[in-house]
Coordinates of C-alpha atoms and ligand atoms in Angstrom, one line a residue:
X1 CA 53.0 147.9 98.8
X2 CA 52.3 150.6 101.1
X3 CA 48.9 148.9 102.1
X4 CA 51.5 145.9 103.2
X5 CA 54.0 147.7 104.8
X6 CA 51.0 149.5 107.2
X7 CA 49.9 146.4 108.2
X8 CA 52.6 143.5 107.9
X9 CA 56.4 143.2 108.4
X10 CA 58.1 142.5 105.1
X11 CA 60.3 139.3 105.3
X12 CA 61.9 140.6 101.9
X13 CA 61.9 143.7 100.4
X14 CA 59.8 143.9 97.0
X15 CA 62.0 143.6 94.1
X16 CA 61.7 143.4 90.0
X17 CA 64.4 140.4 88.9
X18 CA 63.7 137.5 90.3
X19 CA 65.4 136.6 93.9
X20 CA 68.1 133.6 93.6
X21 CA 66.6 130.6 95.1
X22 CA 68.3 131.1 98.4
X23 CA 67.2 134.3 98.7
X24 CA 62.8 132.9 98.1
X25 CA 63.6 130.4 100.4
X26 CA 65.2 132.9 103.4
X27 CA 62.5 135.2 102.3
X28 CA 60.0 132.5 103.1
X29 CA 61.1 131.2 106.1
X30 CA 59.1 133.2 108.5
X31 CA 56.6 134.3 106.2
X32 CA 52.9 133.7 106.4
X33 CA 52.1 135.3 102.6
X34 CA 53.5 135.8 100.0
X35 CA 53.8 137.8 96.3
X36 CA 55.3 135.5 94.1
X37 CA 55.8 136.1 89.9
X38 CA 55.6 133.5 87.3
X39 CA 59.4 133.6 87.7
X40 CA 59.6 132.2 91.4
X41 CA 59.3 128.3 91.0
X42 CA 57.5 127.5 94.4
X43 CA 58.1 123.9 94.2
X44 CA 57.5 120.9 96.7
X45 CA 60.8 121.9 98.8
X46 CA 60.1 125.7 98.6
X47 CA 56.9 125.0 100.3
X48 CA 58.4 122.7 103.2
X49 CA 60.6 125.2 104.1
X50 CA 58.1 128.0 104.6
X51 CA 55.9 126.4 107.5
X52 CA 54.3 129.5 108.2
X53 CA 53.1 130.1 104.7
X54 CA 49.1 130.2 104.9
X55 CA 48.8 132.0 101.2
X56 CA 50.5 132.5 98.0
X57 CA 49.4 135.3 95.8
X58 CA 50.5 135.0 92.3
X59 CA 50.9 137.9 90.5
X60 CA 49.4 136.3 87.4
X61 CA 46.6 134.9 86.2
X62 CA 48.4 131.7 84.9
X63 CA 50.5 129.8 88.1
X64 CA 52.1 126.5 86.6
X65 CA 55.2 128.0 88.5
X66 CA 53.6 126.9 91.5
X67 CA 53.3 123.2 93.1
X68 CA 49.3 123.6 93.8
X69 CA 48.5 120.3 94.6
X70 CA 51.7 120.5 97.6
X71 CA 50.1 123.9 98.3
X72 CA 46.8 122.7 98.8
X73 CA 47.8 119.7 101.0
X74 CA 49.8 122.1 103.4
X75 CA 46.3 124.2 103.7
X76 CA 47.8 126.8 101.8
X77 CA 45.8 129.1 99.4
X78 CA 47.0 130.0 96.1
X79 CA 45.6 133.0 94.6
X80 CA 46.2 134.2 90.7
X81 CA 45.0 137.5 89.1
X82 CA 42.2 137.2 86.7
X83 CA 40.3 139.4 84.9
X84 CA 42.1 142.4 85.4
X85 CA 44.6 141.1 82.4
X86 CA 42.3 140.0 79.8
X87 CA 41.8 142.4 77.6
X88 CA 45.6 143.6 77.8
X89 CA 46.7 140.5 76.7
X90 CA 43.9 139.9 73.8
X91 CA 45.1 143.5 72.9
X92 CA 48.7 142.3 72.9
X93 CA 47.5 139.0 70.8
X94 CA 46.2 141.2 68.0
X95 CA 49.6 143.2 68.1
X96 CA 51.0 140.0 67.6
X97 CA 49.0 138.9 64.9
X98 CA 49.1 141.7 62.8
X99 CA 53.0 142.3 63.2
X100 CA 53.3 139.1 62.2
X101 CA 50.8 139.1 59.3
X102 CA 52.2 142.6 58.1
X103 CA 55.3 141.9 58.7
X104 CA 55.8 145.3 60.8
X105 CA 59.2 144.6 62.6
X106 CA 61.0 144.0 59.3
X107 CA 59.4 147.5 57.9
X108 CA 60.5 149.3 61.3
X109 CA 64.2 147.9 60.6
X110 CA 64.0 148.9 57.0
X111 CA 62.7 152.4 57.2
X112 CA 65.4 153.0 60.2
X113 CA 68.5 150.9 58.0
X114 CA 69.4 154.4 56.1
X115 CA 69.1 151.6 53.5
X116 CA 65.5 152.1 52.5
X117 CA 65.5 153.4 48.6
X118 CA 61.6 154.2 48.9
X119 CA 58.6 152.3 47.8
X120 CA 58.5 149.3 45.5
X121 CA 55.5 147.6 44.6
X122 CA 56.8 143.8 46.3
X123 CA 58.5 145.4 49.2
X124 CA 57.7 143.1 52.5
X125 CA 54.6 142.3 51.2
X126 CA 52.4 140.4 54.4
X127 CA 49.2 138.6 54.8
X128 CA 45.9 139.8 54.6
X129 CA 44.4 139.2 57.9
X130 CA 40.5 140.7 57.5
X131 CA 38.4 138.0 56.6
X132 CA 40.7 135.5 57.4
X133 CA 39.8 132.6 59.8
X134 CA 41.1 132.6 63.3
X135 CA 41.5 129.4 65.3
X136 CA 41.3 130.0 68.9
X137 CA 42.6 126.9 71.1
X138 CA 41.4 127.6 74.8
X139 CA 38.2 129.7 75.2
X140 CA 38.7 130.9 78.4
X141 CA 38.7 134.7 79.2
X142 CA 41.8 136.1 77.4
X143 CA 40.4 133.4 73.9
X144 CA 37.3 134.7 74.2
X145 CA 38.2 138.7 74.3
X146 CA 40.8 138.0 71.4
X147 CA 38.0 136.2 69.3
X148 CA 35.8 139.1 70.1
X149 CA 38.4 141.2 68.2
X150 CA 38.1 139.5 65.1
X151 CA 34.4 140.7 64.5
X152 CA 36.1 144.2 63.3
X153 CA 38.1 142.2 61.3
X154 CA 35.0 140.3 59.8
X155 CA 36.7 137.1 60.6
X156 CA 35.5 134.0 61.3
X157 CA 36.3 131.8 64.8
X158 CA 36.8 128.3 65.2
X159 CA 37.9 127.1 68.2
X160 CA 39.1 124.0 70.4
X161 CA 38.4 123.7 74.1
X162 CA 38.9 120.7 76.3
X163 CA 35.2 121.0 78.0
X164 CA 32.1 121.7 76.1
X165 CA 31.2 125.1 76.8
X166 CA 28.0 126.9 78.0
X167 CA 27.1 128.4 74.3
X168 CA 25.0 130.6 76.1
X169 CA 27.8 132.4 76.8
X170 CA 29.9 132.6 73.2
X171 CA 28.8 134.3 70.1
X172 CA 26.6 131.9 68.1
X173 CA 29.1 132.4 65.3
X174 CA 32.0 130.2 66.9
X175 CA 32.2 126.8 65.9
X176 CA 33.7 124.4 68.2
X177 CA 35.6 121.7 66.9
X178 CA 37.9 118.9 67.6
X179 CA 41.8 121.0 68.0
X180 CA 43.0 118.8 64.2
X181 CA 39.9 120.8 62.8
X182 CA 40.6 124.1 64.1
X183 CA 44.4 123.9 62.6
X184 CA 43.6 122.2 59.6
X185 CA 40.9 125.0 59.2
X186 CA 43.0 128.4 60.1
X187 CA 44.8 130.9 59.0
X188 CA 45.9 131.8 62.5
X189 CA 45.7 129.8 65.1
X190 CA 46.3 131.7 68.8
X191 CA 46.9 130.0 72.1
X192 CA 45.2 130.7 75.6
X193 CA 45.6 126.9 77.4
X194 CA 46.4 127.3 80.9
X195 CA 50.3 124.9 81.2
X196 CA 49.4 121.9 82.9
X197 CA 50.6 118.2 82.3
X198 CA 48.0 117.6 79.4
X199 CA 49.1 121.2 77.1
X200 CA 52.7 120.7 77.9
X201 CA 53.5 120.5 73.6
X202 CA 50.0 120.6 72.5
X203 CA 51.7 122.1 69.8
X204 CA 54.1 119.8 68.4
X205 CA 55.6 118.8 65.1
X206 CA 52.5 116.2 64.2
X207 CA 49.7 119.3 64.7
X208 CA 52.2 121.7 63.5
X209 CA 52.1 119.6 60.3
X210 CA 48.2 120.0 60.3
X211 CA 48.4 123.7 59.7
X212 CA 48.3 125.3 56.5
X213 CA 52.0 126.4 55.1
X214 CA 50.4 130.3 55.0
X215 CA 49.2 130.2 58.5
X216 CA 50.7 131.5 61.9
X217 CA 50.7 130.7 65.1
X218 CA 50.1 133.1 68.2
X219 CA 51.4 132.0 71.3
X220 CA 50.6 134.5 74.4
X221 CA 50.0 131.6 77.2
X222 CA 53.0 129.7 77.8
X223 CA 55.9 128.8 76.1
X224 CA 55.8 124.5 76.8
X225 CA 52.6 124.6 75.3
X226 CA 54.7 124.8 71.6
X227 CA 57.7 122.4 70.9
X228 CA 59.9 125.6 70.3
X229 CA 62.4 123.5 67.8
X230 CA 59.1 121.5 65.9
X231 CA 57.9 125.1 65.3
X232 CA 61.4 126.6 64.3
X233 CA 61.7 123.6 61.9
X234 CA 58.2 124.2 60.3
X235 CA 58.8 127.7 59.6
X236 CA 61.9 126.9 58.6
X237 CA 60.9 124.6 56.1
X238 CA 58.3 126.6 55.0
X239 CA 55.5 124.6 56.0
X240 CA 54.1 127.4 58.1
X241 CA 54.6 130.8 57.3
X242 CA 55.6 132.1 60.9
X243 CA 55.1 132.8 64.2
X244 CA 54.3 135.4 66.8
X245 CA 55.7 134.9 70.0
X246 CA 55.1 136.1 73.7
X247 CA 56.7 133.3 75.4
X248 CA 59.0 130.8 75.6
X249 CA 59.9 127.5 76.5
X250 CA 63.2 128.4 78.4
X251 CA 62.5 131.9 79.3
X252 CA 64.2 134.3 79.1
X253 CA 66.4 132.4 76.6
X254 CA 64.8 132.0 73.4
X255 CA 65.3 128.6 71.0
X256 CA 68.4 130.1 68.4
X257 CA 66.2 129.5 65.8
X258 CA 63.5 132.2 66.9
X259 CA 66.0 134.9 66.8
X260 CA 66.9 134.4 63.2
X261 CA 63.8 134.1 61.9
X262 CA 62.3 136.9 60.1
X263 CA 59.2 135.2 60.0
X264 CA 58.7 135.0 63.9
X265 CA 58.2 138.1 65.7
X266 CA 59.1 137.7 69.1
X267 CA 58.7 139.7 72.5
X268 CA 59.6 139.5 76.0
X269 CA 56.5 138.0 77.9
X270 CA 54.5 141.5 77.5
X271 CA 51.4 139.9 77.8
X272 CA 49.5 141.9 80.5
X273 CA 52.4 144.8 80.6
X274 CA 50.3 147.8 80.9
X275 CA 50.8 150.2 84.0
X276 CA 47.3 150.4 84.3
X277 CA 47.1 146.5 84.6
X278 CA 50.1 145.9 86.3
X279 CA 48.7 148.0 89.0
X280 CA 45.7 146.1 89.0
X281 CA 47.3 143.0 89.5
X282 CA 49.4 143.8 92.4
X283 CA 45.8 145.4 94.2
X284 CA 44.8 141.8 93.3
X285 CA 47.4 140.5 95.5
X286 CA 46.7 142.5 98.0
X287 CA 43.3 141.8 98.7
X288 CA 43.6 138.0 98.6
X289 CA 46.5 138.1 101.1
X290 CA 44.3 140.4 103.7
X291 CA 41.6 138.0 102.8
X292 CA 43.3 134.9 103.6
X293 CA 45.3 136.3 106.8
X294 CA 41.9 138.2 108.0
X295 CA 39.9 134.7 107.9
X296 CA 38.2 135.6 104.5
X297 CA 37.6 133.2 101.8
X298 CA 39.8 134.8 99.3
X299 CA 38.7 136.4 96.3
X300 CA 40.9 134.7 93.8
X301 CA 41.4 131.2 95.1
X302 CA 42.7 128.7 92.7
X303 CA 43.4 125.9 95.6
Ligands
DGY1 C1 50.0 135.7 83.4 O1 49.4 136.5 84.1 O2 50.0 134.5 83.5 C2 51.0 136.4 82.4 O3 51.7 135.5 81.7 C3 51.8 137.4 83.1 O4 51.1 138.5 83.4

C-alpha cells in the first residue's frame, strides 16, 4: 500500500471485510483503479457508476466476481494474480486430501475431548491415499502442481480438461480422459475449473453418482462448481465417502449439511493464505495498476 499511497490518492482506505455495497460504489466513484477481492461483486451497475475506472486489479487469480465482458466493453482492464498462488493452493489441496483421507480433524477433536481412553486397533481408521488414483478435473496451473504432488505418493493421474492440452508440457504419465472417466476411475477426484457459465455444477448429483462410494472429492476452486446439497446427499447416503472443502456455494455460509458431516472437512477459503503469498499477490496488484495508469500493457491482463 505504501507504493499507492506515494503515488495515488486513496478514494477508500484499504480494509480486510468486505465494504457494504454502498460503500464499493462511493469508493468507486472517482476512482481510476482499483483492488478488489473475490468478495466485491463488480457487476454491470458497479461498473456504470465508476466512469473513471480504467483498471480493476483482482486480488486473485480466479475473478468470476467480476462482470469482464461489461469491463472489457467500458475499456477497462481486469487484472488477476497468477502464479504467485499455485503452489500454496496445491499445498493446501493435499492438506485437504489427506485430512480427509485420514480423517485428521476427527483425531485432533478426540485426542483434545479429555475423552480419549488410548489406542484401539479400529479407532478412526481413514483411507489409504499412496497408490491411490487421483482424478484431476482442470489442468491448469494449480491441477498441474497438485498432480505433481502425487508422484511422492506413487499415485497415478487422470485427468479431464475442456481443451486438449500441449502434452509437451504434462508428465507422459497423465491420462486425459473424458470428465465420466476420470470419476468413474478415482479415488479422489480434486477440482481447479476456473467458475464460468459452463462449470457452474459441474459437479452435480448425476456425476456425483459416477464416483466410487470410497472416493472423495477436493474442492479448492469455487464453490458453484459442486451442487453443495447433491454432494451433502451423497455423502450422506453413503455413496461417496466424503468431502474436503475450501469453498462454498454461499460463502461464508456453508450448506447445514457440511457442518455436520464428519466425513467433510471443511475450511474457510484458505486456498492461497500464506503471508508470503498474500504479499505477493497484493505486489501483483500493484504493478498492473501502475502498468495500466502508466500506459503499459499490463502484466496480468485477463480482458
Ligand atoms: C483465488 O485466487 O482465486 C483464490 O480463491 C483466493 O486467493
Amino acid at each position: 500500500m505504501v507504493l499507492i499511497r506515494e503515488r495515488f490518492s486513496l478514494t477508500a482506505p484499504p480494509q480486510v471485510s468486505p465494504p457494504s455495497r454502498a460503500a464499493l460504489l462511493k469508493g468507486l466513484r472517482e476512482a481510476h483503479a482499483a483492488v478488489c477481492t473475490l468478495t466485491e461483486v463488480i457487476d454491470g451497475n458497479v461498473l456504470k457508476a465508476a466512469p473513471d475506472l480504467r483498471v480493476i486489479a483482482n486480488y486473485a487469480v480466479g475473478y468470476n466476481n467480476i462482470a469482464v465482458k461489461e469491463a472489457k466493453a467500458r475499456g477497462i482492464v481486469v487484472t488477476n494474480t497468477p502464479d504467485v498462488l499455485t503452489e500454496t493452493t496445491a499445498d493446501l489441496t493435499w492438506a485437504l486430501l489427506l485430512a480427509t483421507a485420514r480423517r485428521v480433524l476427527e483425531g485432533d477433536r478426540l485426542a483434545r475431548s479429555g475423552t480419549w481412553t488410548g489406542w484401539e486397533p479400529t479407532q478412526l481408521l481413514g483411507t489409504d491415499v499412496y497408490g491411490k488414483t487421483l482424478g484431476i478435473i482442470g489442468m491448469g496451473r494449480i491441477g498441474r502442481a497438485v498432480a505433481r504432488r502425487a508422484m511422492g505418493f506413487n499415485m497415478p493421474v487422470l485427468y479431464h480438461n475442456r481443451r486438449t492440452l500441449d502434452h509437451s508440457t504434462l508428465n507422459a504419465q497423465w491420462r486425459q480422459m473424458s470428465l465420466q472417466d476420470v470419476l468413474t476411475g478415482s479415488d479422489f477426484v480434486s477440482l481447479h475449473v476456473p467458475l464460468t457459465v459452463e462449470t457452474h455444477h459441474l459437479i452435480g448429483a448425476a456425476e456425483l453418482r459416477l464416483m466410487r462410494p470410497t472416493a472423495y472429492l477436493i474442492n479448492t476452486a469455487r464453490g458453484t462448481v459442486v451442487d453443495e446439497a447433491a454432494l451433502v446427499a451423497a455423502v450422506q447416503e453413503g455413496r461417496l465417502a466424503g468431502a474436503g472443502l475450501d469453498v462454498y456455494e454461499e460463502e461464508p455460509a456453508l450448506h447445514p449439511g457440511l457442518r455436520t458431516l464428519p466425513q467433510v472437512v471443511t475450511l474457510p477459503h484458505l486456498g492461497s493464505a500464506t503471508l508470503h503469498t498474500r504479499i505477493q499477490m497484493g505486489m501483483i496488484c500493484v504493478q498492473n495498476i501502475l502498468a495500466v495508469l502508466e500506459g503499459r500493457p499490463a502484466p496480468n491482463r485477463v480482458v
